[in-house]
Coordinates of C-alpha atoms in Angstrom, one line a residue:
X1 CA -2.9 -4.0 5.4
X2 CA -1.7 -0.5 4.7
X3 CA -3.8 1.2 7.3
X4 CA -4.5 1.3 11.0
X5 CA -8.1 0.5 11.6
X6 CA -10.1 3.1 13.5
X7 CA -11.4 1.7 16.8
X8 CA -14.1 3.4 18.9
X9 CA -12.4 2.6 22.2
X10 CA -10.5 4.3 25.0
X11 CA -6.8 3.3 24.7
X12 CA -3.9 4.7 26.7
X13 CA -2.0 7.5 25.1
X14 CA 1.2 5.4 25.0
X15 CA -0.5 2.7 22.9
X16 CA 1.5 1.7 19.8
X17 CA -1.3 3.0 17.6
X18 CA -0.7 6.5 19.1
X19 CA 3.1 6.4 19.1
X20 CA 5.3 8.9 17.3
X21 CA 6.5 6.0 15.1
X22 CA 3.0 5.1 14.1
X23 CA 2.0 8.6 13.4
X24 CA 5.0 9.2 11.1
X25 CA 4.0 6.1 9.2
X26 CA 0.4 7.2 9.0
X27 CA 1.6 10.4 7.3
X28 CA 3.7 8.3 4.9
X29 CA 0.6 6.2 4.1
X30 CA -1.4 9.4 3.6
X31 CA 1.2 10.9 1.3
X32 CA 1.4 7.6 -0.7
X33 CA -2.3 7.3 -1.3
X34 CA -2.7 11.0 -2.2
X35 CA 0.2 10.5 -4.7
X36 CA -1.6 7.5 -6.2
X37 CA -4.9 9.4 -6.4
X38 CA -3.0 12.4 -8.1
X39 CA -1.5 9.9 -10.6
X40 CA -5.0 8.5 -11.5
X41 CA -6.5 12.0 -11.8
X42 CA -3.6 13.1 -14.0
X43 CA -3.9 10.0 -16.2
X44 CA -7.7 10.1 -16.6
X45 CA -8.5 13.8 -16.7
X46 CA -5.6 15.7 -18.1
X47 CA -3.9 15.5 -21.5
X48 CA -0.7 13.4 -21.9
X49 CA 2.3 14.7 -19.9
X50 CA 4.9 16.7 -21.7
X51 CA 8.2 15.0 -22.3
X52 CA 10.2 17.5 -20.2
X53 CA 10.2 17.5 -16.4
X54 CA 7.5 19.6 -14.9
X55 CA 5.1 19.6 -11.9
X56 CA 2.9 17.0 -13.6
X57 CA 5.9 14.7 -14.0
X58 CA 5.7 14.1 -10.2
X59 CA 2.1 12.9 -10.7
X60 CA 3.3 10.4 -13.4
X61 CA 5.5 8.8 -10.8
X62 CA 2.5 8.2 -8.5
X63 CA 2.5 4.5 -9.3
X64 CA 5.5 4.3 -6.9
X65 CA 3.1 4.8 -4.0
X66 CA 2.2 1.1 -4.5
X67 CA 5.8 0.2 -3.9
X68 CA 5.7 2.1 -0.7
X69 CA 2.5 0.3 0.4
X70 CA 4.1 -3.1 -0.2
X71 CA 7.1 -2.1 2.0
X72 CA 4.8 -0.7 4.7
X73 CA 2.7 -3.9 4.6
X74 CA 5.8 -6.1 5.3
X75 CA 6.8 -3.6 8.0
X76 CA 3.5 -3.6 9.8
X77 CA 2.9 -7.3 9.7
X78 CA 6.4 -8.1 10.9
X79 CA 6.4 -5.5 13.6
X80 CA 3.2 -6.8 15.2
X81 CA 4.1 -10.5 14.7
X82 CA 7.6 -10.1 16.2
X83 CA 6.0 -8.6 19.3
X84 CA 3.7 -11.6 19.5
X85 CA 6.7 -13.9 19.0
X86 CA 8.6 -12.3 21.8
X87 CA 5.5 -12.5 24.1
X88 CA 5.3 -16.2 23.4
X89 CA 8.8 -16.9 24.7
X90 CA 10.4 -16.6 21.2
X91 CA 8.8 -19.8 20.1
X92 CA 7.4 -19.9 16.5
X93 CA 5.1 -22.9 17.3
X94 CA 3.3 -20.9 20.0
X95 CA 2.0 -18.4 17.5
X96 CA -1.7 -18.7 16.6
X97 CA -1.7 -18.4 12.9
X98 CA -5.4 -19.1 12.8
X99 CA -5.9 -15.9 14.7
X100 CA -3.5 -14.1 12.4
X101 CA -5.4 -15.0 9.3
X102 CA -8.8 -14.3 10.9
X103 CA -7.7 -10.8 11.9
X104 CA -6.1 -10.0 8.5
X105 CA -9.0 -11.2 6.4
X106 CA -11.7 -9.6 8.6
X107 CA -9.9 -6.3 8.1
X108 CA -9.6 -6.5 4.4
X109 CA -12.6 -8.4 3.0
X110 CA -15.8 -6.7 4.4
X111 CA -14.9 -3.3 3.1
X112 CA -13.5 -4.8 -0.2
X113 CA -16.8 -6.7 -0.8
X114 CA -18.9 -3.6 0.0
X115 CA -16.8 -1.6 -2.5
X116 CA -17.5 -4.2 -5.2
X117 CA -21.2 -4.1 -4.5
X118 CA -21.3 -0.3 -4.4
X119 CA -19.6 0.1 -7.7
X120 CA -21.6 -2.6 -9.3
X121 CA -24.9 -1.1 -8.3
X122 CA -23.9 2.5 -9.1
X123 CA -22.5 1.4 -12.4
X124 CA -25.7 -0.4 -13.3
X125 CA -27.9 2.6 -12.3
X126 CA -25.8 5.1 -14.2
X127 CA -25.2 2.9 -17.2
X128 CA -21.4 3.2 -16.7
X129 CA -18.6 0.9 -15.7
X130 CA -19.3 -1.5 -18.5
X131 CA -16.0 -3.1 -17.7
X132 CA -17.6 -4.6 -14.6
X133 CA -20.1 -7.1 -15.9
X134 CA -21.7 -9.7 -13.6
X135 CA -19.7 -12.7 -14.8
X136 CA -16.8 -14.9 -13.6
X137 CA -14.7 -11.7 -13.4
X138 CA -16.8 -10.4 -10.5
X139 CA -16.1 -13.6 -8.6
X140 CA -12.4 -13.5 -9.4
X141 CA -12.2 -9.9 -8.3
X142 CA -14.1 -10.1 -5.1
X143 CA -12.0 -13.1 -3.9
X144 CA -8.7 -11.4 -5.0
X145 CA -8.0 -14.2 -7.5
X146 CA -8.1 -11.7 -10.5
X147 CA -4.3 -11.2 -10.3
X148 CA -3.8 -14.8 -11.5
X149 CA -5.9 -14.3 -14.6
X150 CA -4.5 -11.6 -17.0
X151 CA -7.8 -11.3 -18.8
X152 CA -9.5 -10.1 -15.7
X153 CA -6.7 -8.3 -14.1
X154 CA -8.2 -4.9 -14.9
X155 CA -11.8 -6.0 -14.2
X156 CA -13.8 -3.1 -12.7
X157 CA -11.9 -0.5 -10.6
X158 CA -8.2 -0.7 -11.6
X159 CA -7.0 -0.2 -8.0
X160 CA -8.6 -3.5 -6.8
X161 CA -5.7 -5.6 -8.2
X162 CA -3.6 -4.6 -5.3
X163 CA -5.8 -6.4 -2.8
X164 CA -5.1 -9.7 -4.6
X165 CA -1.4 -9.0 -4.2
X166 CA -1.7 -8.3 -0.4
X167 CA -3.8 -11.4 0.1
X168 CA -0.9 -13.4 -1.4
X169 CA 1.5 -11.9 1.1
X170 CA -0.9 -12.7 3.9
X171 CA -0.9 -16.4 2.9
X172 CA 2.9 -16.4 2.4
X173 CA 3.7 -14.4 5.6
X174 CA 3.9 -17.4 8.1
X175 CA 6.6 -19.0 5.9
X176 CA 8.4 -15.7 5.3
X177 CA 8.4 -14.9 9.0
X178 CA 9.8 -18.4 9.8
X179 CA 12.4 -17.8 7.2
X180 CA 13.4 -14.5 8.7
X181 CA 13.7 -16.0 12.2
X182 CA 15.7 -18.9 10.9
X183 CA 18.2 -17.1 8.7
X184 CA 18.1 -13.6 10.2
X185 CA 18.1 -10.4 8.2
X186 CA 20.9 -10.5 5.7
X187 CA 20.5 -14.1 4.6
X188 CA 16.7 -13.7 4.6
X189 CA 16.9 -10.7 2.3
X190 CA 19.4 -12.5 0.0
X191 CA 17.1 -15.5 -0.3
X192 CA 14.0 -13.5 -1.0
X193 CA 15.8 -11.3 -3.5
X194 CA 17.0 -14.3 -5.4
X195 CA 13.5 -15.7 -5.5
X196 CA 12.2 -12.4 -6.7
X197 CA 14.9 -12.0 -9.3
X198 CA 14.3 -15.5 -10.8
X199 CA 10.5 -15.0 -10.8
X200 CA 10.8 -11.5 -12.5
X201 CA 13.2 -12.8 -15.2
X202 CA 10.9 -15.7 -16.0
X203 CA 7.7 -13.5 -16.1
X204 CA 9.4 -10.8 -18.1
X205 CA 9.5 -13.3 -21.1
X206 CA 5.9 -14.2 -20.9
X207 CA 3.1 -12.6 -23.0
X208 CA 1.3 -10.9 -20.1
X209 CA 4.5 -9.8 -18.3
X210 CA 3.2 -6.4 -17.3
X211 CA 0.3 -7.6 -15.1
X212 CA 2.4 -10.5 -13.9
X213 CA 5.1 -8.1 -12.7
X214 CA 2.4 -6.1 -10.9
X215 CA 0.3 -8.7 -9.3
X216 CA 2.3 -11.8 -8.4
X217 CA 3.8 -11.8 -4.9
X218 CA 6.9 -13.6 -6.1
X219 CA 7.7 -10.6 -8.3
X220 CA 7.3 -8.1 -5.4
X221 CA 8.7 -10.2 -2.6
X222 CA 11.9 -8.2 -2.4
X223 CA 10.0 -5.0 -1.5
X224 CA 7.9 -6.8 1.0
X225 CA 10.9 -8.5 2.6
X226 CA 12.7 -5.2 3.0
X227 CA 9.7 -3.9 4.9
X228 CA 9.8 -7.1 7.0
X229 CA 13.4 -6.5 7.9
X230 CA 12.7 -2.9 9.0
X231 CA 9.7 -4.1 11.0
X232 CA 11.8 -6.9 12.7
X233 CA 14.6 -4.5 13.4
X234 CA 12.2 -2.0 15.0
X235 CA 10.5 -4.6 17.1
X236 CA 13.7 -6.1 18.6
X237 CA 15.2 -2.7 19.5
X238 CA 14.6 -1.6 23.1
X239 CA 14.3 2.0 21.8
X240 CA 13.0 1.7 18.2
X241 CA 15.1 4.0 16.0
X242 CA 12.0 5.1 14.1
X243 CA 10.8 6.8 17.3
X244 CA 13.9 9.0 17.2
X245 CA 13.9 9.9 13.5
X246 CA 14.5 13.6 12.7
X247 CA 15.6 15.6 9.7
X248 CA 19.1 15.4 11.3
X249 CA 19.2 11.6 10.9
X250 CA 21.9 11.1 8.4
X251 CA 21.0 7.5 7.5
X252 CA 17.7 8.6 5.9
X253 CA 19.4 11.1 3.7
X254 CA 22.2 8.8 2.8
X255 CA 19.8 5.9 2.0
X256 CA 17.6 8.2 -0.1
X257 CA 20.4 9.8 -2.1
X258 CA 22.3 6.5 -2.6
X259 CA 19.3 4.5 -3.7
X260 CA 18.2 7.3 -6.0
X261 CA 21.6 7.4 -7.7
X262 CA 21.7 3.6 -8.0
X263 CA 18.2 3.6 -9.4
X264 CA 19.0 6.2 -12.0
X265 CA 22.1 4.3 -13.0
X266 CA 20.3 1.0 -13.2
X267 CA 17.5 2.6 -15.2
X268 CA 19.8 4.0 -17.9
X269 CA 22.4 1.3 -18.1
X270 CA 22.0 -0.9 -21.2
X271 CA 21.6 -4.4 -19.5
X272 CA 17.8 -4.8 -19.3
X273 CA 17.7 -7.7 -16.9
X274 CA 19.3 -5.5 -14.2
X275 CA 16.4 -3.1 -14.5
X276 CA 14.0 -6.0 -14.5
X277 CA 15.1 -7.5 -11.2
X278 CA 16.0 -4.3 -9.3
X279 CA 13.9 -1.3 -10.3
X280 CA 10.8 -1.9 -8.1
X281 CA 12.9 -2.6 -5.1
X282 CA 14.8 0.6 -5.7
X283 CA 11.6 2.6 -6.2
X284 CA 10.3 1.3 -2.8
X285 CA 13.6 2.3 -1.1
X286 CA 13.8 5.7 -2.7
X287 CA 10.2 6.8 -2.3
X288 CA 9.8 5.3 1.2
X289 CA 12.8 7.3 2.4
X290 CA 11.6 10.4 0.5
X291 CA 8.1 10.2 2.0
X292 CA 9.7 9.7 5.5
X293 CA 11.6 13.0 4.9
X294 CA 8.5 14.8 3.8
X295 CA 6.6 13.4 6.8
X296 CA 9.3 14.7 9.2
X297 CA 9.0 18.2 7.5
X298 CA 5.2 18.1 7.9
X299 CA 5.6 17.2 11.5
X300 CA 6.6 20.8 12.1
X301 CA 3.2 22.0 10.7
X302 CA 0.8 20.8 13.4
X303 CA -2.5 21.3 11.5
X304 CA -1.3 19.6 8.3
X305 CA 0.3 16.8 10.4
X306 CA -2.9 16.0 12.2
X307 CA -4.8 16.0 8.9
X308 CA -2.4 13.6 7.3
X309 CA -2.4 11.3 10.3
X310 CA -6.2 11.2 10.0
X311 CA -5.8 10.5 6.3
X312 CA -3.4 7.7 6.9
X313 CA -5.9 6.0 9.1
X314 CA -8.5 6.0 6.2
X315 CA -6.0 5.2 3.5
X316 CA -7.4 1.7 2.8
X317 CA -11.0 2.9 2.2
X318 CA -9.7 5.9 0.3
X319 CA -7.7 3.5 -1.9
X320 CA -10.7 1.4 -2.6
X321 CA -13.1 4.3 -3.4
X322 CA -10.9 6.9 -5.1
X323 CA -10.5 5.7 -8.6
X324 CA -13.9 4.9 -10.2
X325 CA -15.6 8.2 -9.3
X326 CA -12.9 10.4 -10.9
X327 CA -14.5 10.8 -14.3
X328 CA -18.2 11.0 -13.1
X329 CA -17.3 13.7 -10.4
X330 CA -15.3 15.8 -12.8
X331 CA -17.9 15.5 -15.5
X332 CA -20.7 16.5 -13.1
X333 CA -18.7 19.5 -11.8
X334 CA -18.2 20.7 -15.4
X335 CA -21.9 20.3 -16.0
X336 CA -22.6 22.6 -13.1
X337 CA -20.3 25.2 -14.5
X338 CA -17.2 24.5 -12.4
X339 CA -14.2 24.6 -14.8
X340 CA -11.3 25.4 -12.5
X341 CA -9.2 22.3 -12.4
X342 CA -7.8 23.0 -8.9
X343 CA -11.3 23.7 -7.5
X344 CA -12.5 20.4 -9.0
X345 CA -9.5 18.6 -7.4
X346 CA -10.4 20.1 -3.9
X347 CA -14.1 19.0 -4.3
X348 CA -13.1 15.6 -5.6
X349 CA -10.8 14.9 -2.7
X350 CA -13.3 16.3 -0.2
X351 CA -16.0 13.9 -1.5
X352 CA -13.8 10.8 -1.5
X353 CA -12.4 11.7 1.9
X354 CA -15.9 12.0 3.5
X355 CA -17.0 8.7 1.8
X356 CA -13.8 6.9 2.9
X357 CA -14.2 8.2 6.5
X358 CA -17.9 7.1 6.6
X359 CA -17.0 3.6 5.6
X360 CA -13.9 3.4 7.8
X361 CA -16.1 4.5 10.8
X362 CA -18.8 1.8 10.0
X363 CA -16.0 -0.7 9.6
X364 CA -14.6 0.2 13.0
X365 CA -18.0 -0.3 14.6
X366 CA -18.3 -3.7 12.9
X367 CA -14.8 -4.8 14.1
X368 CA -15.5 -3.6 17.6
X369 CA -18.8 -5.6 17.7
X370 CA -16.9 -8.7 16.6
X371 CA -14.3 -8.1 19.3
X372 CA -17.0 -7.7 22.0
X373 CA -18.7 -10.9 21.0
X374 CA -15.5 -13.0 21.8

């Protein structure tokens, strides 16, 4: 998933969770989830954006944070699994996929189920969230199957659809990892890109093409496989390049600028199917590199860097809890005479951050207890 779980344990300082590489990616995750939250606040609270470019235009691009999370998910899973593969004498058949699925599902479902129950109860008590009735939609949502049923795709909190997408990638990952090992990086990416392109072209002609493009793994597999390639490349390097990233690393800037220029060209050129098959992949590439650059800048501001590292660790719970309370919190603040938008933003983020940290902490205790029982 797109976070590192908080564990209440004493680990050596050179542990991978505490590495420079991991901290940079924590900052990237933090920036991505804050951008998504900004996007939702902008869409739900403020009037429609102006047509010209302005500060709020950046908020309107916040949906690209999801593209970054897809890439990061592929990166994280492949980085850890490649190390497992190497430790098992480079034999795919020695990998315990049962353990892989157990660890993935135990990290995603408990908090996801709690979020469903919490929003269902609070919605019933407050007479709100009428879009979350106790029907088949609740079951489809809590299992992650909602993404296969367009009618229930937006059931309850909008952000929950992403969990169904990630679950699909978990299920596909053993096959994708085998494919990566068998064909290596270039051929693997070509294969997955062709699969993605065919799927996107087919789905683009269907009635519910918008939600299908968002929620079906086959339509997002190019972004995920790009993250897998980066994770694999990092794992097999004796000195991972991500550990040595700096603002002087030319490759980051070249990739960022080149992918941005290609993306702009593909967006404005008249052949629609080119945009259909390539735009999300380009968004993932552009904004992942862009957030890496921002993270490297932030690294020179210690207090902000530490805060964002912390935020990256609670990004999963923040993602689950940030969207539904937006309107109630802003409405309550106005009722109490707080009309400054920026002050309301600060209070809103503080409330959701505290809530997210509390649930992340409880989750870490739960996972630790499971680990100690083995």
